[in-house]
Coordinates of C-alpha atoms and ligand atoms in Angstrom, one line a residue:
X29 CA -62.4 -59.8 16.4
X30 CA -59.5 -61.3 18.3
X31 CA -56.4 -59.3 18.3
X32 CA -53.4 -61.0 17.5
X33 CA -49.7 -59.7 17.6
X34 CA -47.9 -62.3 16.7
X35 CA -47.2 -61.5 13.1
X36 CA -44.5 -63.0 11.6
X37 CA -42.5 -61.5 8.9
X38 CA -43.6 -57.9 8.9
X39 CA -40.2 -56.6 8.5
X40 CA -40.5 -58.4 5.2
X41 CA -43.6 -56.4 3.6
X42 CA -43.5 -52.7 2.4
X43 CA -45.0 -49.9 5.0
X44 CA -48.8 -49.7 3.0
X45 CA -48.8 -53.9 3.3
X46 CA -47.9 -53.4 7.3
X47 CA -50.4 -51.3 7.7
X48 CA -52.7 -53.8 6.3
X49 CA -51.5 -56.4 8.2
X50 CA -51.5 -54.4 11.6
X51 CA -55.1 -53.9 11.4
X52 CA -55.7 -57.0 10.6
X53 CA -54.0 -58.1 13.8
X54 CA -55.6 -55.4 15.8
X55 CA -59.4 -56.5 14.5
X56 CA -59.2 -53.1 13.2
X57 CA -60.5 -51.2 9.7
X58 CA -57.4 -50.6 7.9
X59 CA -58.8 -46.9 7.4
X60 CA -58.5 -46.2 11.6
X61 CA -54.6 -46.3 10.4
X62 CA -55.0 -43.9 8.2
X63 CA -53.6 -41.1 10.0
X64 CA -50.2 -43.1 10.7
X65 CA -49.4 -42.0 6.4
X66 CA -47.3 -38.6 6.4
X67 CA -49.4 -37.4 3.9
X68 CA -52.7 -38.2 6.3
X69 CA -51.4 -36.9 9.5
X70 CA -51.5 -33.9 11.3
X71 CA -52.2 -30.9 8.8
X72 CA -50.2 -27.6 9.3
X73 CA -53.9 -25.9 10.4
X74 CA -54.8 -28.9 13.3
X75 CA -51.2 -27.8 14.3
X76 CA -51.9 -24.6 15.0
X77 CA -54.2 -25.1 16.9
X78 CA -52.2 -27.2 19.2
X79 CA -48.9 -24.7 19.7
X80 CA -47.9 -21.3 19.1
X81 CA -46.1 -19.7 15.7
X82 CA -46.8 -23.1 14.0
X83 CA -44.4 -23.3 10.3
X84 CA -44.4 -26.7 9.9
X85 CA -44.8 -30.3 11.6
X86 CA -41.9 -32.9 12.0
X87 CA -42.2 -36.1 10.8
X88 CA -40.9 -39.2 13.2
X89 CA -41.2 -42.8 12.0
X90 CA -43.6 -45.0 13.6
X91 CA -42.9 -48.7 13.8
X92 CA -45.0 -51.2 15.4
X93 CA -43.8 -53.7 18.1
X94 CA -45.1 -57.0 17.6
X95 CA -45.6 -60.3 19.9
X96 CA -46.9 -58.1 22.7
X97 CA -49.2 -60.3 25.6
X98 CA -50.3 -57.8 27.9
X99 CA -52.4 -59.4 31.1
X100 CA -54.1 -61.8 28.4
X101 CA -54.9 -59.7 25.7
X102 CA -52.2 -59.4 22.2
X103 CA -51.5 -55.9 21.1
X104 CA -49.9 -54.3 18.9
X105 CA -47.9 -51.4 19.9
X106 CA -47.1 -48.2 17.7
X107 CA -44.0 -46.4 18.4
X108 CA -42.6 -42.8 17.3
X109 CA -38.7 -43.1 18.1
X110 CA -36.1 -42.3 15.5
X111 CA -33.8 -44.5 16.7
X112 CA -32.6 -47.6 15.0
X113 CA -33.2 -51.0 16.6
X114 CA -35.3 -50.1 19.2
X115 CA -39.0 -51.6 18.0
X116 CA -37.2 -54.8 16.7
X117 CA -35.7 -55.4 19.9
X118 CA -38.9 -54.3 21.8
X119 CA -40.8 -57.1 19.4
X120 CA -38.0 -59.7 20.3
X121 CA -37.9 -59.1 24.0
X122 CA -42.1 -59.6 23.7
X123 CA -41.3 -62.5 22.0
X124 CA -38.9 -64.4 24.5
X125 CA -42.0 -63.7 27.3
X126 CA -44.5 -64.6 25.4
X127 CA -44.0 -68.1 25.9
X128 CA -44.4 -67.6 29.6
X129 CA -47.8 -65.4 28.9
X130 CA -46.1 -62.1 28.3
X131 CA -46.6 -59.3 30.9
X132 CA -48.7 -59.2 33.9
X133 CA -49.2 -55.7 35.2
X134 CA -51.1 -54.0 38.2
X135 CA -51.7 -50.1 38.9
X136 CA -51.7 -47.9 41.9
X137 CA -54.5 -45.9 40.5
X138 CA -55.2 -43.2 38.7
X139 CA -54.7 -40.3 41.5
X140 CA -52.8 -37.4 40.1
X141 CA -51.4 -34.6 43.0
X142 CA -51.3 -31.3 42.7
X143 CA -49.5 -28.7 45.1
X144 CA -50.3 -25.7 46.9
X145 CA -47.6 -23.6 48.3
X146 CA -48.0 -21.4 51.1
X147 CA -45.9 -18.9 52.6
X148 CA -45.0 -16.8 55.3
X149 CA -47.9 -19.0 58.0
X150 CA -47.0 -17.4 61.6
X151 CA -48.1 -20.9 62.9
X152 CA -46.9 -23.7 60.3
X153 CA -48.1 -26.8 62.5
X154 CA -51.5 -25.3 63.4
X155 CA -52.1 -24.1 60.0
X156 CA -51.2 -27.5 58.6
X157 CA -54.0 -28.8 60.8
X158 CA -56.8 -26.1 60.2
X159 CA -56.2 -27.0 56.8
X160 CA -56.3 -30.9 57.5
X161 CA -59.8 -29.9 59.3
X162 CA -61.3 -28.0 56.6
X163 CA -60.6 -31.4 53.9
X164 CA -64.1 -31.9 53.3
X165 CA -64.7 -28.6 52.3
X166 CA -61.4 -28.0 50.1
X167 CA -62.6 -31.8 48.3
X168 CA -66.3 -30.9 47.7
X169 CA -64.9 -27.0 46.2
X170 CA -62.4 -28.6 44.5
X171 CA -65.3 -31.0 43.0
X172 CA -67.5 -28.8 42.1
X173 CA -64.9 -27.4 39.4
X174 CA -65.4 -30.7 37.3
X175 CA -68.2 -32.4 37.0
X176 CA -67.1 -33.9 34.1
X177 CA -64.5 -35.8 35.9
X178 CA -66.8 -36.6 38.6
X179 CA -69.0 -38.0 36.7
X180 CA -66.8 -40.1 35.0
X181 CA -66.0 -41.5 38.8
X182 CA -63.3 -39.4 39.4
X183 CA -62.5 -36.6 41.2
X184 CA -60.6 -35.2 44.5
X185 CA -59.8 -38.1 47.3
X186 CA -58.1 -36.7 49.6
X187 CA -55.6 -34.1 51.0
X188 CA -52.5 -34.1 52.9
X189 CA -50.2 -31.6 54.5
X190 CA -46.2 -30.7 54.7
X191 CA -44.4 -28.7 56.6
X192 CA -41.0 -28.0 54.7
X193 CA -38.3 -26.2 56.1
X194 CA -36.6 -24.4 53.1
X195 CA -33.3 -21.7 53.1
X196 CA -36.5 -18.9 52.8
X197 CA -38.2 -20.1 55.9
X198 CA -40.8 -22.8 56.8
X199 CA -43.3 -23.5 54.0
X200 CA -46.5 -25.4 54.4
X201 CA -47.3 -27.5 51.6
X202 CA -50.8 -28.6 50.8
X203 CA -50.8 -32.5 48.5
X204 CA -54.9 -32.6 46.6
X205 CA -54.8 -35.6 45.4
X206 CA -57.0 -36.4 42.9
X207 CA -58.7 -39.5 40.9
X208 CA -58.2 -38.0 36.9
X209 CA -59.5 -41.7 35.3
X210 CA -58.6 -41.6 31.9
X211 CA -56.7 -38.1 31.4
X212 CA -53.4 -37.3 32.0
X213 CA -54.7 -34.7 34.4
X214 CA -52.1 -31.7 34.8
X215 CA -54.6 -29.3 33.6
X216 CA -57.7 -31.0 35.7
X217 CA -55.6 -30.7 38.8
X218 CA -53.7 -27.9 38.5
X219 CA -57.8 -26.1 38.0
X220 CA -59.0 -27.7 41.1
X221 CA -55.4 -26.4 43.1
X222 CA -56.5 -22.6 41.7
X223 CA -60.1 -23.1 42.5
X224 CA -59.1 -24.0 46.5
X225 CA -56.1 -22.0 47.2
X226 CA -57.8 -18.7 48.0
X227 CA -59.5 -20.6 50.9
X228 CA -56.3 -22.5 52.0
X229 CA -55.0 -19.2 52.7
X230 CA -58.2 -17.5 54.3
X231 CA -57.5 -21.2 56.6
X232 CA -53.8 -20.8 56.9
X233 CA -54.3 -17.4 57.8
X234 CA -51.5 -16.2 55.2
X235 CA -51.0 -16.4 51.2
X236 CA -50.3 -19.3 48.6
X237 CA -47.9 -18.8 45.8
X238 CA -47.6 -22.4 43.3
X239 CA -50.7 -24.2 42.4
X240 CA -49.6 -27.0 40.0
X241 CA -49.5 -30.4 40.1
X242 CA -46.3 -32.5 40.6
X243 CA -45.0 -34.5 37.7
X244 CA -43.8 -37.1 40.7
X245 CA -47.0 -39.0 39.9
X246 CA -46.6 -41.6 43.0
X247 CA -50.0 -42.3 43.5
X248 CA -50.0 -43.3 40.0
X249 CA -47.7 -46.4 39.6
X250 CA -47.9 -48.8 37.3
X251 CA -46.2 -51.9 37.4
X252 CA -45.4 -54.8 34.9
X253 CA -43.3 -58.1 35.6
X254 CA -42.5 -60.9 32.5
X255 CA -40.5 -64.0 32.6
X256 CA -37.9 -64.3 29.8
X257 CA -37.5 -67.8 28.7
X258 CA -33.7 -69.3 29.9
X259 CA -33.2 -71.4 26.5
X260 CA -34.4 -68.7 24.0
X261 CA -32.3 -66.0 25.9
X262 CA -29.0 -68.5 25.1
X263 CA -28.3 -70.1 28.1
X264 CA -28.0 -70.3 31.8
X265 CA -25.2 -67.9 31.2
X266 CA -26.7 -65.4 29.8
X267 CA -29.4 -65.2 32.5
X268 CA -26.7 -65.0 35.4
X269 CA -25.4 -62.1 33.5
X270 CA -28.4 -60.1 33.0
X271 CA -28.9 -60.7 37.0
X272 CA -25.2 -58.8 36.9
X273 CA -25.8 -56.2 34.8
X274 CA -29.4 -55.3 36.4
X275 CA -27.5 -55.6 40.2
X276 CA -24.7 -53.0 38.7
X277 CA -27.5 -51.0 37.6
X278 CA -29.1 -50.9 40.8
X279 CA -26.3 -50.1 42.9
X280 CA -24.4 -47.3 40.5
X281 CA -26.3 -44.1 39.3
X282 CA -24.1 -43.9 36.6
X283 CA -25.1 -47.0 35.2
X284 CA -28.6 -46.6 36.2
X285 CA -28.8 -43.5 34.0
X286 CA -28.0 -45.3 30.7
X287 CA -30.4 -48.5 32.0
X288 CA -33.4 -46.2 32.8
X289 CA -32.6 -44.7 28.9
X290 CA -33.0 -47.7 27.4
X291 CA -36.4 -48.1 29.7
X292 CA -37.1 -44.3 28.7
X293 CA -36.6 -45.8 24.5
X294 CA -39.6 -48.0 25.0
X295 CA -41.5 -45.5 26.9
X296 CA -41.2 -42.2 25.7
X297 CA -41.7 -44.2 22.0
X298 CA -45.4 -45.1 23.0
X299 CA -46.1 -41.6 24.8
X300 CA -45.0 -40.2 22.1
X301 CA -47.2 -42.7 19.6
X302 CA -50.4 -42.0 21.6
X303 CA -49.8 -38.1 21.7
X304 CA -49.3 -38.1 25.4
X305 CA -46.7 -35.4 27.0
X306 CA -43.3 -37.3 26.6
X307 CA -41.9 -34.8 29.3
X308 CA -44.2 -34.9 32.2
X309 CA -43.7 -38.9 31.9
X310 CA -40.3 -38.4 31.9
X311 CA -39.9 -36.5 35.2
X312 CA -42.0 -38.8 36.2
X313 CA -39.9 -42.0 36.2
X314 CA -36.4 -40.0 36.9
X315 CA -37.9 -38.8 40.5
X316 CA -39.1 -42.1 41.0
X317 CA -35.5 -43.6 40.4
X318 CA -34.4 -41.3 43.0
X319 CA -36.9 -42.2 45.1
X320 CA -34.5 -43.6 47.7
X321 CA -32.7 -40.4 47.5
X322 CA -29.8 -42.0 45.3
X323 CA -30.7 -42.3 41.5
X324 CA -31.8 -45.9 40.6
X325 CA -32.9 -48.7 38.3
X326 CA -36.3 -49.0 37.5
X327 CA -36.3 -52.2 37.2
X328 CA -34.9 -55.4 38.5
X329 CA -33.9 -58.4 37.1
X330 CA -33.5 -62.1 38.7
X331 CA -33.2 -65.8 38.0
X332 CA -36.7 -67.5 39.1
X333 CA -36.8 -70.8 40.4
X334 CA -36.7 -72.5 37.0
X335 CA -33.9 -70.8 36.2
X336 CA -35.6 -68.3 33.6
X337 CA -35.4 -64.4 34.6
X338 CA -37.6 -62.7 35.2
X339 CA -38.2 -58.9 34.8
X340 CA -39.6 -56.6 36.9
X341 CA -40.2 -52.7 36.8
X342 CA -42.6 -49.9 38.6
X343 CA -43.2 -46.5 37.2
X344 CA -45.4 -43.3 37.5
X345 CA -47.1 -43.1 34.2
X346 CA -49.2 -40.3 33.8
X347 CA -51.1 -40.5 30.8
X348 CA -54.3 -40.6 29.2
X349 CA -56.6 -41.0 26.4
X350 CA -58.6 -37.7 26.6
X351 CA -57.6 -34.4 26.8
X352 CA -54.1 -32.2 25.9
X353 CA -53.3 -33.7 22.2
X354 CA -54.3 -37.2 22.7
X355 CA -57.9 -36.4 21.2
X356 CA -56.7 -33.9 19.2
X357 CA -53.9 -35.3 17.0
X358 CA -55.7 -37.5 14.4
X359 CA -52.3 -39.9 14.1
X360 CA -52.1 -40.2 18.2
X361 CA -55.8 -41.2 17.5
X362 CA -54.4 -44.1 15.2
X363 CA -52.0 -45.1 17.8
X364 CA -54.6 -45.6 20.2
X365 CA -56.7 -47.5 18.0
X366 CA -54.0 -49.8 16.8
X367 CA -53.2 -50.7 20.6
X368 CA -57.1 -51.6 21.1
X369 CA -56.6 -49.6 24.7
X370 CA -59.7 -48.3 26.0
X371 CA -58.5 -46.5 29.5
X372 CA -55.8 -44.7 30.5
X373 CA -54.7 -47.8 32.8
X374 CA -54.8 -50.0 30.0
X375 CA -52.3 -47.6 28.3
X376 CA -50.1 -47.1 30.9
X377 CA -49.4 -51.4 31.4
X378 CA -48.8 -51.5 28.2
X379 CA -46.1 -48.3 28.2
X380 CA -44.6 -49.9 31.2
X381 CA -44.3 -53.5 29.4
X382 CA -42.7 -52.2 26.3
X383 CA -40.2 -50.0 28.9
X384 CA -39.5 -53.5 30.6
X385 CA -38.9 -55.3 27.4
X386 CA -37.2 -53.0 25.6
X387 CA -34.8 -53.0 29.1
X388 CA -34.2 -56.5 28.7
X389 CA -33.3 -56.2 25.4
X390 CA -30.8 -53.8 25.8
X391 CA -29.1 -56.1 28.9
X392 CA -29.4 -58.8 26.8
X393 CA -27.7 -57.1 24.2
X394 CA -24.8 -55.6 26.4
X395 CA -24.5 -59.0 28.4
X396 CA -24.2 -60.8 26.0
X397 CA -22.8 -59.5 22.7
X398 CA -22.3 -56.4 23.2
X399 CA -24.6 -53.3 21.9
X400 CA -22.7 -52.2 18.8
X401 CA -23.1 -54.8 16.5
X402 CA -27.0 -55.4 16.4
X403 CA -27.5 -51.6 16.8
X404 CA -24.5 -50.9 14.2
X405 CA -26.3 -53.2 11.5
X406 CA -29.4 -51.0 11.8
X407 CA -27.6 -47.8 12.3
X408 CA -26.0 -48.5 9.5
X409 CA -29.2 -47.7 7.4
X410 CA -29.4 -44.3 8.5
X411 CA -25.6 -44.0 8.2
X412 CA -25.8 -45.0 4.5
X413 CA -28.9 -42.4 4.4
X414 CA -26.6 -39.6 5.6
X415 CA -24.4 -40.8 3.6
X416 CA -26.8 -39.3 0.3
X417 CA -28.2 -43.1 -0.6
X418 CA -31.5 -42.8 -2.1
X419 CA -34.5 -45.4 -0.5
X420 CA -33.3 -47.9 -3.7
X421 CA -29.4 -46.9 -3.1
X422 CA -29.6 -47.2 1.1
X423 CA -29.9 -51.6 1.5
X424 CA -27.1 -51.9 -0.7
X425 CA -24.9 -49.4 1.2
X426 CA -25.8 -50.2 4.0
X427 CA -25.0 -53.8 3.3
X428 CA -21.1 -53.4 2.5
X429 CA -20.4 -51.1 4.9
X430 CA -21.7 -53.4 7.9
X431 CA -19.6 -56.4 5.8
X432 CA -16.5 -54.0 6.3
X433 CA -17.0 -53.3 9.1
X434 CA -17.1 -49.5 8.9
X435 CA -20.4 -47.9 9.5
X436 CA -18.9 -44.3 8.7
X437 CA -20.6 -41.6 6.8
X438 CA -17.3 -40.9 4.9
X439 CA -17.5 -44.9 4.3
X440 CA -20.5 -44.4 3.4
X441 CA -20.1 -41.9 0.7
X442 CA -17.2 -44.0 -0.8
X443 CA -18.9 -47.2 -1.3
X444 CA -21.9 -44.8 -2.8
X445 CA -19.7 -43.3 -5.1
X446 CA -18.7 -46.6 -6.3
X447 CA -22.3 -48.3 -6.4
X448 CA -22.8 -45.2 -8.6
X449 CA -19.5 -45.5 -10.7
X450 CA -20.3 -49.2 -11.7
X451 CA -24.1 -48.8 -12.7
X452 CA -23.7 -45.5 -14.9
Ligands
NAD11 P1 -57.8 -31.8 29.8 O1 -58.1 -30.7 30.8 O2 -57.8 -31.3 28.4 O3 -58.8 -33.0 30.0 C1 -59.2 -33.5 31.2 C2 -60.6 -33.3 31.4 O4 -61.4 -34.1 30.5 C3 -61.1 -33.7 32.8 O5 -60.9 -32.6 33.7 C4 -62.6 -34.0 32.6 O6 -63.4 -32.8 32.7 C5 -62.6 -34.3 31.1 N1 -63.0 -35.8 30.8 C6 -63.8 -36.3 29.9 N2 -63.8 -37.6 29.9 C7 -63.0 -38.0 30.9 C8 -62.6 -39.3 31.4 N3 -63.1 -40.4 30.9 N4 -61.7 -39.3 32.4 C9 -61.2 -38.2 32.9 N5 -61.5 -36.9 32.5 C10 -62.4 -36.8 31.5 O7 -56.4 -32.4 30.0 P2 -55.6 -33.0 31.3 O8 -55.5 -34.5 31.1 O9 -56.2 -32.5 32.6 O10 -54.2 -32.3 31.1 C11 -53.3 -32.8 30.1 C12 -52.5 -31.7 29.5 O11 -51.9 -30.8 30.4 C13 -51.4 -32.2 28.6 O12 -51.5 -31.6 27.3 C14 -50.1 -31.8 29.4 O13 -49.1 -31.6 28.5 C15 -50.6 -30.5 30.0 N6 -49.9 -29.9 31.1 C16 -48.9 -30.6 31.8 C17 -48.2 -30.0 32.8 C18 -47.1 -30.8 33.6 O14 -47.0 -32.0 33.3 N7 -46.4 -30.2 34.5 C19 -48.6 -28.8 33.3 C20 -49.6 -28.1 32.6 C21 -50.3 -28.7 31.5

């Protein structure tokens, strides 16, 4: 069935009628979804199998970003955030480049590294190049550890050598790089870097100490771009002063910081969604922003030459739809079958397209209007829940205290207090 994200209204149903109507957009059973209900999620005994001194689980809301064109195909996109505003302006963002085809992304590959430290060499450079020698042997042993992955067409490419001088002495540093297809791959590297090290040092002639990979996935870059329509954005105006705000964001690390959050809302929402490792992506796209060696934007953003802007952004995403908990977790599961992905590439355009729109949104936002009051208005929702206001209480509250203009928990309890005075 064709997917179709473009569902109109779904802020307007209740959560069990959404549910309905995501499937429907996916071309999914609505009982795939079942997992995404707090009572059908992960059970306290699938949890403990997944950590250590399990008591309990935490429940995180999962909204679903609508309007979503990703290289031609719709999808809908679940995210676990528990901040306010951030899937509606996701779904608006999507919205404003769908009429230009949405997102177009394109990928690096799926080559994961992993590191292999090794001290105290008498003879750094020659050792760096015995090792460089011996590459076919160090790929084929490190191969031979997963056949599983090499069957599935991956596997270890290649292998490069540093020399780093550190404040302990000159280390050599050994890069495996590795092709992990559709799993995030720390654990599939960070095997094939044990597996090889004890011959790196019979080569090197001295001992290894870390075998891990790094979480600066380079070789794994995915990138998206999306024109955002001039007229629906408000204006020519409005376009030259995203341009602004993305140029001060590229040129100041402390604005970068607070642009790449509002890039990390969209992204770590569908790591997080889809039961991949929320961390490892993060250090992921914060060394890339330093990349340069001064802390950056992620993305850019510029007027085209019909005057719309467009978006760009590039970021290591290392994720993956086997392995760690993103088999394991039956509501991750859901999250993958609501997006219709089926590899890990697929995945990661579609992270990186949500991180680029929910980046526009936010500089659309702040260039425009500024960021309280749309945020405010849906903060005001958890303010009024803070606050003590029941599900039925919380709309109502929430309502006057956005008309007053003070969204304040103290506020908050006032105008409850009175809501409760006047229908007793
Ligand atoms: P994994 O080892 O559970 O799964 C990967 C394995 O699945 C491959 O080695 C392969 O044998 C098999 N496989 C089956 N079908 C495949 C396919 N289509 N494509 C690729 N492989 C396939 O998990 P992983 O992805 O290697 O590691 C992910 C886990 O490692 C996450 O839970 C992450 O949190 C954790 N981790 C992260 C770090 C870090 O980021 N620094 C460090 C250690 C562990």
């Amino acid at each position: 069935m064709p997917r179709n994200s473009r569902i109109q209204g779904l802020r307007d149903h209740t959560p069990d009628e959404r549910l309905d109507l995501v499937a429907e957009g996916a071309g999914i059973a609505a009982e795939a979804l079942a997992a995404l209900r707090p009572d059908a999620g992960l059970s306290i005994a699938q949890a403990d199998h997944l950590v250590e001194n399990v008591v309990g689980v935490i429940a995180v809301p999962v909204g679903v970003a609508t309007n979503f064109t990703i290289d031609g195909e719709d999808r809908l996109v679940p995210m676990a955030t528990e901040e306010p505003s951030v899937v509606a302006a996701a779904s608006n963002a999507a919205r404003i480049a769908r009429v230009h085809g949405g997102f177009r992304t394109s990928s690096s590959g799926d080559v994961m590294i992993a590191q292999i430290q090794i001290l105290d060499a008498v003879d750094p450079h020659a050792a760096r190049l015995r090792v460089l020698e011996a590459r076919d042997e160090l790929l084929a042993l490190a191969n031979e550890l997963d056949p599983i992955l090499v069957s599935f067409g991956g596997g270890a490419r290649d292998i490069d050598v540093r020399i780093l001088p550190t404040r302990v002495g000159t280390q050599v540093i050994v890069h495996l790089h590795v092709d992990v297809r559709d799993a995030m791959g720390a654990n599939a590297v960070n095997t094939m870097a044990e597996a090889i090290a004890p011959r790196i040092a019979e080569i090197a002639g001295s001992r290894t100490l870390l075998r891990i990979l790094t979480n600066k996935a380079d070789q794994r870059i995915t990138r998206a771009r999306a024109v955002f329509d001039a007229d629906l954005l408000g204006g020519a105006q409005v376009v030259a002063d995203i341009v602004a705000a993305s140029a001060f964001a590229e040129a100041d690390p402390y604005r970068a910081a607070t642009h790449n959050k509002g890039i990390m809302n969209g992204i770590t929402a569908v790591v997080l969604a889809t039961g991949n490792d929320t961390r490892a992506v993060e250090a992921g796209c914060h060394s890339h922003a330093a990349r340069s060696g001064r802390y950056a934007a992620l993305s850019q953003f510029e007027q085209d030459a019909d005057g719309n802007l467009v978006g760009t952004i590039e970021v290591p995403l290392a994720v993956g739809l086997v392995g760690g908990a993103t088999k394991a977790h039956p509501t991750a599961q859901a999250g993958v079958a609501l997006l219709g992905v089926e590899t890990a590439r697929e995945l990661a355009a579609a992270i990186a397209s949500v991180g680029l729109a929910q980046n526009l949104a936010a500089c659309r936002a702040l260039a425009a209007e500024g960021i309280q009051r749309g945020h405010m208005t849906l903060h005001a929702r958890t303010i009024a829940a803070s606050a003590g206001a029941t599900v039925d209480e919380i709309g109502a509250v929430a309502a006057r205290i956005v008309a007053d203009r003070r969204i304040r928990v103290e506020y908050a309890r006032e105008v409850l207090d009175e809501l409760r005075a006047t229908s007793a």
